[in-house]
XYZ file of C-alpha atoms in Angstrom:
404
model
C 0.000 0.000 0.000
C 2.978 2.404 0.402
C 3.767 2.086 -2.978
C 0.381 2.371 -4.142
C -0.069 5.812 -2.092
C 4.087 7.125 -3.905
C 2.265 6.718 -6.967
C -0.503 8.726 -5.984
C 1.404 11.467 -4.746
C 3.973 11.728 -7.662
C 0.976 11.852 -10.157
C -0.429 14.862 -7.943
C 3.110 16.575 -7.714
C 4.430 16.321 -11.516
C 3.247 19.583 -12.756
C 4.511 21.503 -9.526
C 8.068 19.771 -9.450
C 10.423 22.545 -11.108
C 14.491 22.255 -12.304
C 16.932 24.479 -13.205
C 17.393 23.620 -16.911
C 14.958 24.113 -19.777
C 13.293 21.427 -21.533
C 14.467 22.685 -24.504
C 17.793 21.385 -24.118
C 16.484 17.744 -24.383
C 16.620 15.765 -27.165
C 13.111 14.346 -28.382
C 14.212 13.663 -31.790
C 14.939 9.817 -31.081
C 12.365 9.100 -27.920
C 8.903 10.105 -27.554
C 8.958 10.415 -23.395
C 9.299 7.157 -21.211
C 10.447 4.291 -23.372
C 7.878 0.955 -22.212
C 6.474 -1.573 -24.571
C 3.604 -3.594 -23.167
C 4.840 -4.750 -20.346
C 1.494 -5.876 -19.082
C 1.501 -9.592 -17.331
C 0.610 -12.645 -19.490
C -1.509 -13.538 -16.714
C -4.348 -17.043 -17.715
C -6.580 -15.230 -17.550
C -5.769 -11.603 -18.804
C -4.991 -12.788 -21.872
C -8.476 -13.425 -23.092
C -9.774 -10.002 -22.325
C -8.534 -6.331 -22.795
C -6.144 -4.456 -19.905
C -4.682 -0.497 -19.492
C -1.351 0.512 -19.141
C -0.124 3.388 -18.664
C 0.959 6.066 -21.811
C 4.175 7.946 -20.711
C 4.777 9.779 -24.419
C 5.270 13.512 -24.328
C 3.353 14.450 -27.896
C 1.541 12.205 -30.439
C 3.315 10.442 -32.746
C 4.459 12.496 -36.056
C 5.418 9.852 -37.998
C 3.855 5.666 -38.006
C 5.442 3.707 -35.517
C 5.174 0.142 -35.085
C 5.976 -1.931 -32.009
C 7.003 -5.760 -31.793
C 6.918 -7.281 -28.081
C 7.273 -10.826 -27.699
C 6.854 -11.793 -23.998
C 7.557 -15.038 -21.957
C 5.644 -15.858 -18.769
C 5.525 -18.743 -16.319
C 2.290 -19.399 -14.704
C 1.129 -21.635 -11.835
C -1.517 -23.149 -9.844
C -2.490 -26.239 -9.044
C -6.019 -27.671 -9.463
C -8.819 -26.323 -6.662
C -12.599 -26.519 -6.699
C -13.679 -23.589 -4.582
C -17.158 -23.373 -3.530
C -19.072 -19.548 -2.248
C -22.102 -20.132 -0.114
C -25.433 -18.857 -1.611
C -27.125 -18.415 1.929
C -25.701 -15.917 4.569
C -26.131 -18.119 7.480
C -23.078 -20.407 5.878
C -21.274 -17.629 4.616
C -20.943 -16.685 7.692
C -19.936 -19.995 9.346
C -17.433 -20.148 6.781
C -16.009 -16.701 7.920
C -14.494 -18.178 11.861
C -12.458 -20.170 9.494
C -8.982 -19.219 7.175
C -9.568 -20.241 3.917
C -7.114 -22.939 3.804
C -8.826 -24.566 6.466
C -12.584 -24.367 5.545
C -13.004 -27.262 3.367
C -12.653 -29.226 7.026
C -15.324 -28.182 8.567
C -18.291 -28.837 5.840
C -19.631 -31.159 3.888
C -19.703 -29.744 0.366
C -21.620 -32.663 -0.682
C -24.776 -31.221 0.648
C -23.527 -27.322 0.053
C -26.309 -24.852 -1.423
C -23.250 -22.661 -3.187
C -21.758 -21.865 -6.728
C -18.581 -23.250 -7.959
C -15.314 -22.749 -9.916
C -12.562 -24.863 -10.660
C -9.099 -23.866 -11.532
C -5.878 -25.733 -12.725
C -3.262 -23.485 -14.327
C 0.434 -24.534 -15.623
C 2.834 -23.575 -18.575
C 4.539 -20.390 -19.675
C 2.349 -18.377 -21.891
C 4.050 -17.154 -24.770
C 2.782 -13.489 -25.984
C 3.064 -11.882 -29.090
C 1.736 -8.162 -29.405
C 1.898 -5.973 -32.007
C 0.580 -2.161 -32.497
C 1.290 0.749 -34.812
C 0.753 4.440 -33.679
C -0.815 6.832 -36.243
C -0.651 10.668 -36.264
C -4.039 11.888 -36.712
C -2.741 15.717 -35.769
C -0.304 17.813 -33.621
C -1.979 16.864 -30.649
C -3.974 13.567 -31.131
C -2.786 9.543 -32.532
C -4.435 6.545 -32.723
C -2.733 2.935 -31.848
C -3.873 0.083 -33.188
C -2.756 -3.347 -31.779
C -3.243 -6.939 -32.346
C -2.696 -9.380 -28.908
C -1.691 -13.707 -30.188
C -1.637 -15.803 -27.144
C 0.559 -19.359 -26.953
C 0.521 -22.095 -24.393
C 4.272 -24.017 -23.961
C 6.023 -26.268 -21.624
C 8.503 -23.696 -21.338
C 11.369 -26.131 -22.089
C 15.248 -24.813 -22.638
C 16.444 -22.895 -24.734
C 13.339 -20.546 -25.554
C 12.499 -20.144 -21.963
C 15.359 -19.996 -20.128
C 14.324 -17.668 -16.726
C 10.760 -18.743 -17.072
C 11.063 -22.474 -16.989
C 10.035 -24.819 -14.415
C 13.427 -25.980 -14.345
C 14.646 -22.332 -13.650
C 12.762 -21.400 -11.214
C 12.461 -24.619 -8.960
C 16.576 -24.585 -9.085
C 16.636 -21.235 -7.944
C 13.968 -21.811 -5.215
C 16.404 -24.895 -4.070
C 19.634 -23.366 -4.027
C 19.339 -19.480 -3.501
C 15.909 -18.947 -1.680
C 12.344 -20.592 -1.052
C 13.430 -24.305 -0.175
C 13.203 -27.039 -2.296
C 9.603 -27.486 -4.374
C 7.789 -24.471 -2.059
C 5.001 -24.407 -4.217
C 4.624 -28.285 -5.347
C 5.401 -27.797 -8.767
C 6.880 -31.223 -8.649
C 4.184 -32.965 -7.629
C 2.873 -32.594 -11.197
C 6.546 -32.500 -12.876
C 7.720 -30.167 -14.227
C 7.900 -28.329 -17.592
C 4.067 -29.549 -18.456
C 1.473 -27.076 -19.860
C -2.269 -27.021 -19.832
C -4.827 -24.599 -18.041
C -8.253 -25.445 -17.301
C -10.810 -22.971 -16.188
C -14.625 -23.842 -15.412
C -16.849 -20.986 -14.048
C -19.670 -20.588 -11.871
C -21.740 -20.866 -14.981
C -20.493 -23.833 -16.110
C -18.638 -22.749 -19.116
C -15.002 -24.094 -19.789
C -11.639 -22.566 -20.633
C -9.103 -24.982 -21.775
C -5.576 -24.697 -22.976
C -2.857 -27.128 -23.965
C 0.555 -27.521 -24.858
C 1.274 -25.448 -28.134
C -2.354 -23.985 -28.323
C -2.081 -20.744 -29.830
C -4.786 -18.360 -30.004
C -5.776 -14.514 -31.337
C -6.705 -12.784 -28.056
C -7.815 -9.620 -29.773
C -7.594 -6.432 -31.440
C -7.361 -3.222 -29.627
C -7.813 0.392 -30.627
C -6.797 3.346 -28.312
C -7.451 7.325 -29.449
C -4.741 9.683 -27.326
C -4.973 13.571 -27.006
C -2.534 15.603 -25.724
C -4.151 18.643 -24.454
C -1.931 21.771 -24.652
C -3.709 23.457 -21.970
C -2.474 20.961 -19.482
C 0.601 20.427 -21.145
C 3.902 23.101 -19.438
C 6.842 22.581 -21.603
C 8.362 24.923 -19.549
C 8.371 22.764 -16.559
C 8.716 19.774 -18.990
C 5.265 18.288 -17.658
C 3.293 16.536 -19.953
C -0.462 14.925 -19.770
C -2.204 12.877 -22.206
C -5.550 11.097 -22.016
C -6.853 7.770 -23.587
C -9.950 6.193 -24.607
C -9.582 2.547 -25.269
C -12.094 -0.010 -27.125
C -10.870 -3.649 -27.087
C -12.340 -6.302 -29.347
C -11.876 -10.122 -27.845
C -11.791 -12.406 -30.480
C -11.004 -15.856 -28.615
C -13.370 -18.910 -29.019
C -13.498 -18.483 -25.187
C -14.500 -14.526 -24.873
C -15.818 -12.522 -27.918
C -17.046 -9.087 -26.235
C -16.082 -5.525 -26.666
C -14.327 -3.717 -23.746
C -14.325 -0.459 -22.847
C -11.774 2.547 -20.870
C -10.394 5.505 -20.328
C -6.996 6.240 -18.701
C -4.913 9.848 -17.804
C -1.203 9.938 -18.078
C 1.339 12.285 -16.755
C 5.342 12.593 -17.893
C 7.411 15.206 -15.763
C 11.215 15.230 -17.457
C 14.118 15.863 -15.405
C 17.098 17.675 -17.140
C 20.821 17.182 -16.012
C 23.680 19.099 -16.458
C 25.461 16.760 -18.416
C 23.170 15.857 -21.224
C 21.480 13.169 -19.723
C 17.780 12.954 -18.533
C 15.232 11.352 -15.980
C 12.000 11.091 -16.707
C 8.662 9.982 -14.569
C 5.512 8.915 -15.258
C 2.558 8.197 -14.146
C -0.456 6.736 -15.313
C -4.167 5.906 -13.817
C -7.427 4.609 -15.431
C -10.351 1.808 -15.626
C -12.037 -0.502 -17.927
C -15.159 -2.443 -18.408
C -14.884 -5.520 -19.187
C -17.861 -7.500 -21.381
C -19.053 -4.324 -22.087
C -21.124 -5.527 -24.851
C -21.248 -9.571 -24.968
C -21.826 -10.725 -29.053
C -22.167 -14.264 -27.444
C -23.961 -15.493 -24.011
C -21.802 -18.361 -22.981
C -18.742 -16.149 -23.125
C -16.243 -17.723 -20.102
C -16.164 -15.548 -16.920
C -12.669 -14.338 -16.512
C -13.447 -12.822 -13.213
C -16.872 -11.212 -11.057
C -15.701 -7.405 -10.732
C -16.939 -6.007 -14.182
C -14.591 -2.660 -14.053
C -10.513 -2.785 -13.564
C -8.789 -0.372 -12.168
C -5.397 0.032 -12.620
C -2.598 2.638 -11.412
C 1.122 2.947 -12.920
C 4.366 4.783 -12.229
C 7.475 4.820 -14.127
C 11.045 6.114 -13.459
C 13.636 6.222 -16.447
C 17.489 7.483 -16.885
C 18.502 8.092 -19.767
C 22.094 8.605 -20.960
C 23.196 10.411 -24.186
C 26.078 8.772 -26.554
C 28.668 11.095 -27.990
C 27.058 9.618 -30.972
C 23.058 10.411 -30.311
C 22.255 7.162 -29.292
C 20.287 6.948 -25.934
C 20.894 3.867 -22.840
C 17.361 4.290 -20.743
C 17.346 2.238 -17.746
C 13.523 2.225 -16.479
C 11.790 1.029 -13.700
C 7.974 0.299 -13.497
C 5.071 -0.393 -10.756
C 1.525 -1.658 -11.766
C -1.058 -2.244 -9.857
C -4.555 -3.669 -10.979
C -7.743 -4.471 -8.839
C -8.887 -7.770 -8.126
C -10.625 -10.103 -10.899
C -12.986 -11.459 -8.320
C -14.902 -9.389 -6.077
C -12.798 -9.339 -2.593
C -15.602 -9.647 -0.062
C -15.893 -13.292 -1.179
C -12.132 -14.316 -0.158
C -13.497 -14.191 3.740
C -15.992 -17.335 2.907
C -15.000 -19.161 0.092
C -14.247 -22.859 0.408
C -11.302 -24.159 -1.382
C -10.983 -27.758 -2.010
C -7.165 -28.883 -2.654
C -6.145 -31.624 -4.139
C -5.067 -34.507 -2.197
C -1.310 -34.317 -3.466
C -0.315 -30.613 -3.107
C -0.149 -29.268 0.670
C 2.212 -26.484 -0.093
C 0.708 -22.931 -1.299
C -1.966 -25.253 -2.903
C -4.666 -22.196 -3.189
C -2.422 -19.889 -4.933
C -4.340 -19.950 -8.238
C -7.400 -19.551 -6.629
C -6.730 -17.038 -3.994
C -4.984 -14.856 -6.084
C -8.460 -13.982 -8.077
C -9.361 -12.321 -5.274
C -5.890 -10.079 -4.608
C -4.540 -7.065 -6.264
C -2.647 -7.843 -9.638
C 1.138 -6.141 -8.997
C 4.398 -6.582 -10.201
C 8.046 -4.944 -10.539
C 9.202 -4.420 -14.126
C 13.545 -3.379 -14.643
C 13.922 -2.665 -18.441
C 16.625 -1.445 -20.546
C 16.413 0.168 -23.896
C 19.134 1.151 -26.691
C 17.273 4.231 -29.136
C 18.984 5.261 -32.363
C 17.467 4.889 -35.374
C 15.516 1.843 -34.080
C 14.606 1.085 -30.079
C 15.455 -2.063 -28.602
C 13.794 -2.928 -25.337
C 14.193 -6.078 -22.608
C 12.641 -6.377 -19.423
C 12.443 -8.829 -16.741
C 9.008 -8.501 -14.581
C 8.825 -9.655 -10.848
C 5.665 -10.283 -8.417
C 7.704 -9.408 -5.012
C 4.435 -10.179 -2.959
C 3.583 -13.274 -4.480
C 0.120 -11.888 -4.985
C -0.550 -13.089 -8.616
C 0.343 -15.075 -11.847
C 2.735 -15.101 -13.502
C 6.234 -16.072 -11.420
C 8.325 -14.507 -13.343
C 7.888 -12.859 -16.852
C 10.825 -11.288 -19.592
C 10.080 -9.779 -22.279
C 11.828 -8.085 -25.706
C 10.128 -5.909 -28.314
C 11.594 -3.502 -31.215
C 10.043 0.038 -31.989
C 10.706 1.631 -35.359
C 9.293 4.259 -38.051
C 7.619 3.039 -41.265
């Protein structure tokens, strides 16, 4: 939550923050603000529906740009059949109890309640594409296409996000050995499974590969909230996501606010921070009515903040070394977390609700990216959930920006 309230505060504070050097006396002939590709999480289920990020440019696009991102994520959770009471007289039983420990004290059997069950494992391979147009001096559209793929993650292609990887590094470094019983169902396998309360199925397996969907954001870039003499920057997006998978075909719908405050040194080189804050609803229009449930809270909320450094080449290239916070609300509604009743599987004892209990947790993660800008901008990024709080583990990612 501290983090969540530094983001708050540093989108509040941008425009009164104030240095010594013009803005002038950056370069914005190469980079267009903050330098960040999607870096959103390849999480199972956020892939079949639209998300927000934040938009740290300075000005809209003046020429076509497209953007490549290929991103690697492994994801985790072993199977659980969670039941939520219909009748408040069991809901509230099921309250005196932890979660883990519910499924001991009733017979679900004989339980008046909806279910869901869960089983997630792989690394989700994502491949998204979008091209910014200049519509004028102050407005762009992007255009961008989302391709998801299910793997075992096996060496070489996913080195950090294997299995393999990750289990050696919980062994030998830090965790203990199998802390999440990833073993118990051996490792490097792939294949989600996701049943809803309605009954309708979600089902992935090794090498499926899927279009996600097509998404179309319009930015404007008021000048009346825009200071170039302070170097503070705003820009503001509406977003309209089309989900094209057998599993979800809907229409989503957003709107998100972005701030960039640049920071001028007297050597050439430049910071710059950003923030970004905004919602969507999902489903808003449904062109099917067994469309999977990826979640009970219709609107996501999301809030971002980005710090980069970026350091000028005697030649005009520019090193930016970023580092990003995201935040998104819960895909289930939270209430529900304090009388649910998981069912584990009789195998896994060790963080055997994570999948499930997740749903109902804040979506957050780390992201450390470097970029190299010249003519072309290269960008890699490794992505880290330090609260455990979410899927995936551990994601990388590497995408290539470029004029056409």
């Amino acid at each position: 939550m501290k983090t969540f309230y530094l983001s708050i505060s540093l989108f509040i504070l941008f425009p009164f923050i104030t240095f010594s050097q013009e803005a002038d006396s950056i370069p914005t002939s190469i980079k267009n603000g903050i330098t960040k590709p999607s870096i959103l999480s390849s999480h199972p289920f956020g892939i079949f529906f639209s998300r927000l990020q934040g938009n740290f440019k300075t000005h809209a696009t003046k020429h076509s740009i497209v953007n490549i991102s290929l991103e690697s994520a492994n994801v985790w959770g072993p199977p659980v059949t969670t039941y939520i009471p219909n009748d408040e007289a069991t809901r509230n039983e099921a309250r005196k109890y932890d979660w883990d420990l519910a499924q001991y004290h009733f017979d679900v059997e004989d339980l008046d309640a909806e279910t869901f069950q869960l089983q997630i494992d792989g690394v989700i391979k994502s491949i998204k594409a979008n091209v910014a147009f200049n519509l004028s001096d102050n407005k762009e559209l992007v255009v961008a296409l989302r391709v998801a793929m299910l793997t075992n993650g096996e060496y070489p292609l996913s080195f950090l996000t294997s299995d393999k990887f990750i289990e050696d590094f919980h062994s030998k470094i830090a965790g203990g050995e199998d802390p999440f019983d990833r073993k118990v169902f051996n490792l490097n396998e792939a294949g989600i499974k996701y049943t809803d309360r309605n009954g309708n199925t979600a089902e992935l397996e090794k090498n499926d590969v899927f279009l996600s969907g097509i998404e179309t954001t319009y930015y404007y870039y008021p000048e009346w909230l825009i200071n170039k003499n302070k170097s503070f920057f705003m820009n503001i997006g509406s977003h309209l996501g089309t989900n094209l998978s057998k599993y979800n075909s809907s229409i989503d719908l957003g709107v998100s606010v972005n701030a960039v405050k640049k920071i001028p040194f007297k050597n050439g080189n430049y910071a710059q921070m950003g923030a970004g804050i905004g919602a969507i609803r999902k489903n808003a229009i449904d062109f099917k009515k067994d469309n999977v449930t990826f979640g009970t809270n219709n609107y996501l909320a999301f809030l971002e903040s980005a710090l980069e450094y970026n350091i000028i080449s005697k030649k005009g290239s520019i090193h930016s070394i970023g580092l990003d916070f995201y935040i998104q609300t819960s895909l289930n509604k939270r209430e529900e977390l304090d009388y649910i009743i998981p069912i584990r599987h009789p195998d896994v004892h060790d963080a055997w609700g994570i999948g499930t209990t997740n749903l109902y947790k804040n979506n957050n993660y780390w992201t450390l990216l470097y970029s190299f800008t010249r003519k072309v901008t290269t960008t890699i990024y490794l992505q880290q959930d330090l609260t455990v709080n979410n899927s995936p583990d551990i994601q990388t990612g590497v995408s290539v920006s470029f004029k056409i």
